[in-house]
Structure formats: structure tokens, C-alpha cells
Amino acid sequence: MQFDLETNPPDPNQIPESEILGVTAIIISVTYQEKEFFRVGYYVYNSYDDPEMNENPPEHVQLHRIVRNVLHDKPRITRFDIQNNKTKEETSFS
């Protein structure tokens, strides 16, 4: 399965500077009648575009120098069984 997801970036003013760089995740949850039945997560690594800056980070985070590497080829997939409260007749396709 492949899909494109477009969204605005997070507001860096709402993230503590100590948590901007490093590993984080994107988690997408799919529900039916308020019950989660599928979840996919992708690890994301935020770092500077310059190896020297990663080795010796500046005192304050330089947002314009950060790059995001989404490990899209290594998703973490979880499936959940749910009851949909319908009979076989109600869910069959003609």
C-alpha cells in the first residue's frame, strides 16, 4: 500500500528545544465506529544538514538547518481485531 500524506509542519515554538533533534515518530491510526483496527508508524530522524553541526550542535537550535529523514521503507504495522456488530448478510457484497 502506498499513499501520500501532506500536512503543515509542527509549530517549533510548541516543542522544547531539547526535543527538536533526534528520533521521533509519525503514527497514523485508522478507526471504524471509534474502534482502532489498524496503526502504522514511521520513525523519523531530525538532524542538521551539516555533519559538523551534528557533532558540535550550536547553543540554540537552528531550525533552517534541520532535515527530516522519514524511514518510510520500514513501517511498524499493527492490526487489531474489532467487532463490527453486523451479520454476514449485512456485510456481504453483491
mmCIF file of C-alpha atoms in Angstrom:
data_model
loop_
_atom_site.group_PDB
_atom_site.id
_atom_site.type_symbol
_atom_site.label_atom_id
_atom_site.label_comp_id
_atom_site.label_asym_id
_atom_site.label_seq_id
_atom_site.Cartn_x
_atom_site.Cartn_y
_atom_site.Cartn_z
ATOM 1 C CA MET A 1 0.000 0.000 0.000
ATOM 2 C CA GLN A 2 1.262 3.449 -0.827
ATOM 3 C CA PHE A 3 -0.210 6.830 -0.043
ATOM 4 C CA ASP A 4 0.809 10.471 0.110
ATOM 5 C CA LEU A 5 0.213 12.417 3.276
ATOM 6 C CA GLU A 6 0.597 16.174 3.218
ATOM 7 C CA THR A 7 0.289 18.357 6.266
ATOM 8 C CA ASN A 8 1.691 21.520 7.745
ATOM 9 C CA PRO A 9 4.883 21.100 9.770
ATOM 10 C CA PRO A 10 4.675 21.184 13.561
ATOM 11 C CA ASP A 11 4.992 24.544 15.283
ATOM 12 C CA PRO A 12 8.573 24.507 16.669
ATOM 13 C CA ASN A 13 7.581 27.082 19.291
ATOM 14 C CA GLN A 14 5.461 24.397 20.965
ATOM 15 C CA ILE A 15 8.331 21.882 21.117
ATOM 16 C CA PRO A 16 11.044 22.163 23.775
ATOM 17 C CA GLU A 17 14.420 22.812 22.088
ATOM 18 C CA SER A 18 15.835 19.692 23.731
ATOM 19 C CA GLU A 19 13.269 17.558 21.837
ATOM 20 C CA ILE A 20 13.558 19.018 18.313
ATOM 21 C CA LEU A 21 16.574 16.971 17.208
ATOM 22 C CA GLY A 22 16.782 13.199 17.318
ATOM 23 C CA VAL A 23 14.301 10.375 16.864
ATOM 24 C CA THR A 24 10.548 10.831 16.819
ATOM 25 C CA ALA A 25 7.664 9.109 15.022
ATOM 26 C CA ILE A 26 4.704 9.644 12.750
ATOM 27 C CA ILE A 27 1.766 7.464 13.801
ATOM 28 C CA ILE A 28 -1.369 7.017 11.713
ATOM 29 C CA SER A 29 -4.337 5.324 13.340
ATOM 30 C CA VAL A 30 -7.376 4.018 11.438
ATOM 31 C CA THR A 31 -10.677 3.501 13.225
ATOM 32 C CA TYR A 32 -14.129 2.170 12.438
ATOM 33 C CA GLN A 33 -17.010 3.155 14.705
ATOM 34 C CA GLU A 34 -14.483 4.627 17.171
ATOM 35 C CA LYS A 35 -12.515 1.341 17.361
ATOM 36 C CA GLU A 36 -8.927 1.262 16.163
ATOM 37 C CA PHE A 37 -8.257 -1.587 13.746
ATOM 38 C CA PHE A 38 -5.021 -0.521 12.052
ATOM 39 C CA ARG A 39 -1.985 1.541 13.011
ATOM 40 C CA VAL A 40 1.152 2.331 11.060
ATOM 41 C CA GLY A 41 4.139 4.172 12.443
ATOM 42 C CA TYR A 42 7.254 5.566 10.835
ATOM 43 C CA TYR A 43 10.401 6.511 12.673
ATOM 44 C CA VAL A 44 11.684 9.990 11.873
ATOM 45 C CA TYR A 45 15.210 11.254 12.498
ATOM 46 C CA ASN A 46 15.664 15.041 12.723
ATOM 47 C CA SER A 47 19.230 16.251 12.334
ATOM 48 C CA TYR A 48 21.267 19.114 10.932
ATOM 49 C CA ASP A 49 22.143 19.192 7.245
ATOM 50 C CA ASP A 50 25.837 19.535 8.181
ATOM 51 C CA PRO A 51 27.650 16.643 9.947
ATOM 52 C CA GLU A 52 29.806 19.158 11.838
ATOM 53 C CA MET A 53 26.697 20.740 13.350
ATOM 54 C CA ASN A 54 25.500 17.288 14.459
ATOM 55 C CA GLU A 55 28.842 16.613 16.148
ATOM 56 C CA ASN A 56 29.026 20.076 17.753
ATOM 57 C CA PRO A 57 25.481 21.463 17.938
ATOM 58 C CA PRO A 58 25.025 25.211 18.333
ATOM 59 C CA GLU A 59 23.799 26.600 21.642
ATOM 60 C CA HIS A 60 20.342 27.243 20.163
ATOM 61 C CA VAL A 61 18.621 25.063 17.569
ATOM 62 C CA GLN A 62 18.994 26.392 14.020
ATOM 63 C CA LEU A 63 15.608 25.432 12.549
ATOM 64 C CA HIS A 64 16.518 26.395 8.988
ATOM 65 C CA ARG A 65 19.369 23.822 9.037
ATOM 66 C CA ILE A 66 17.296 20.828 10.185
ATOM 67 C CA VAL A 67 16.463 17.986 7.814
ATOM 68 C CA ARG A 68 13.940 15.232 8.429
ATOM 69 C CA ASN A 69 14.619 11.624 7.413
ATOM 70 C CA VAL A 70 11.416 9.544 7.459
ATOM 71 C CA LEU A 71 12.167 5.815 7.406
ATOM 72 C CA HIS A 72 9.272 5.166 5.020
ATOM 73 C CA ASP A 73 10.661 1.809 3.912
ATOM 74 C CA LYS A 74 10.473 0.404 7.469
ATOM 75 C CA PRO A 75 6.901 0.936 8.704
ATOM 76 C CA ARG A 76 5.756 -0.526 12.024
ATOM 77 C CA ILE A 77 2.326 -2.018 11.357
ATOM 78 C CA THR A 78 -0.182 -3.153 13.983
ATOM 79 C CA ARG A 79 -3.579 -4.701 13.251
ATOM 80 C CA PHE A 80 -6.400 -5.096 15.768
ATOM 81 C CA ASP A 81 -9.438 -7.368 15.539
ATOM 82 C CA ILE A 82 -12.668 -5.488 16.124
ATOM 83 C CA GLN A 83 -16.317 -6.484 16.199
ATOM 84 C CA ASN A 84 -18.414 -4.564 13.711
ATOM 85 C CA ASN A 85 -21.776 -5.764 15.140
ATOM 86 C CA LYS A 86 -23.102 -6.758 11.720
ATOM 87 C CA THR A 87 -24.223 -10.130 10.468
ATOM 88 C CA LYS A 88 -22.655 -11.808 7.441
ATOM 89 C CA GLU A 89 -25.744 -10.913 5.392
ATOM 90 C CA GLU A 90 -25.345 -7.210 6.226
ATOM 91 C CA THR A 91 -21.677 -7.166 5.229
ATOM 92 C CA SER A 92 -21.838 -9.323 2.084
ATOM 93 C CA PHE A 93 -21.306 -7.710 -1.294
ATOM 94 C CA SER A 94 -23.433 -8.378 -4.366
#
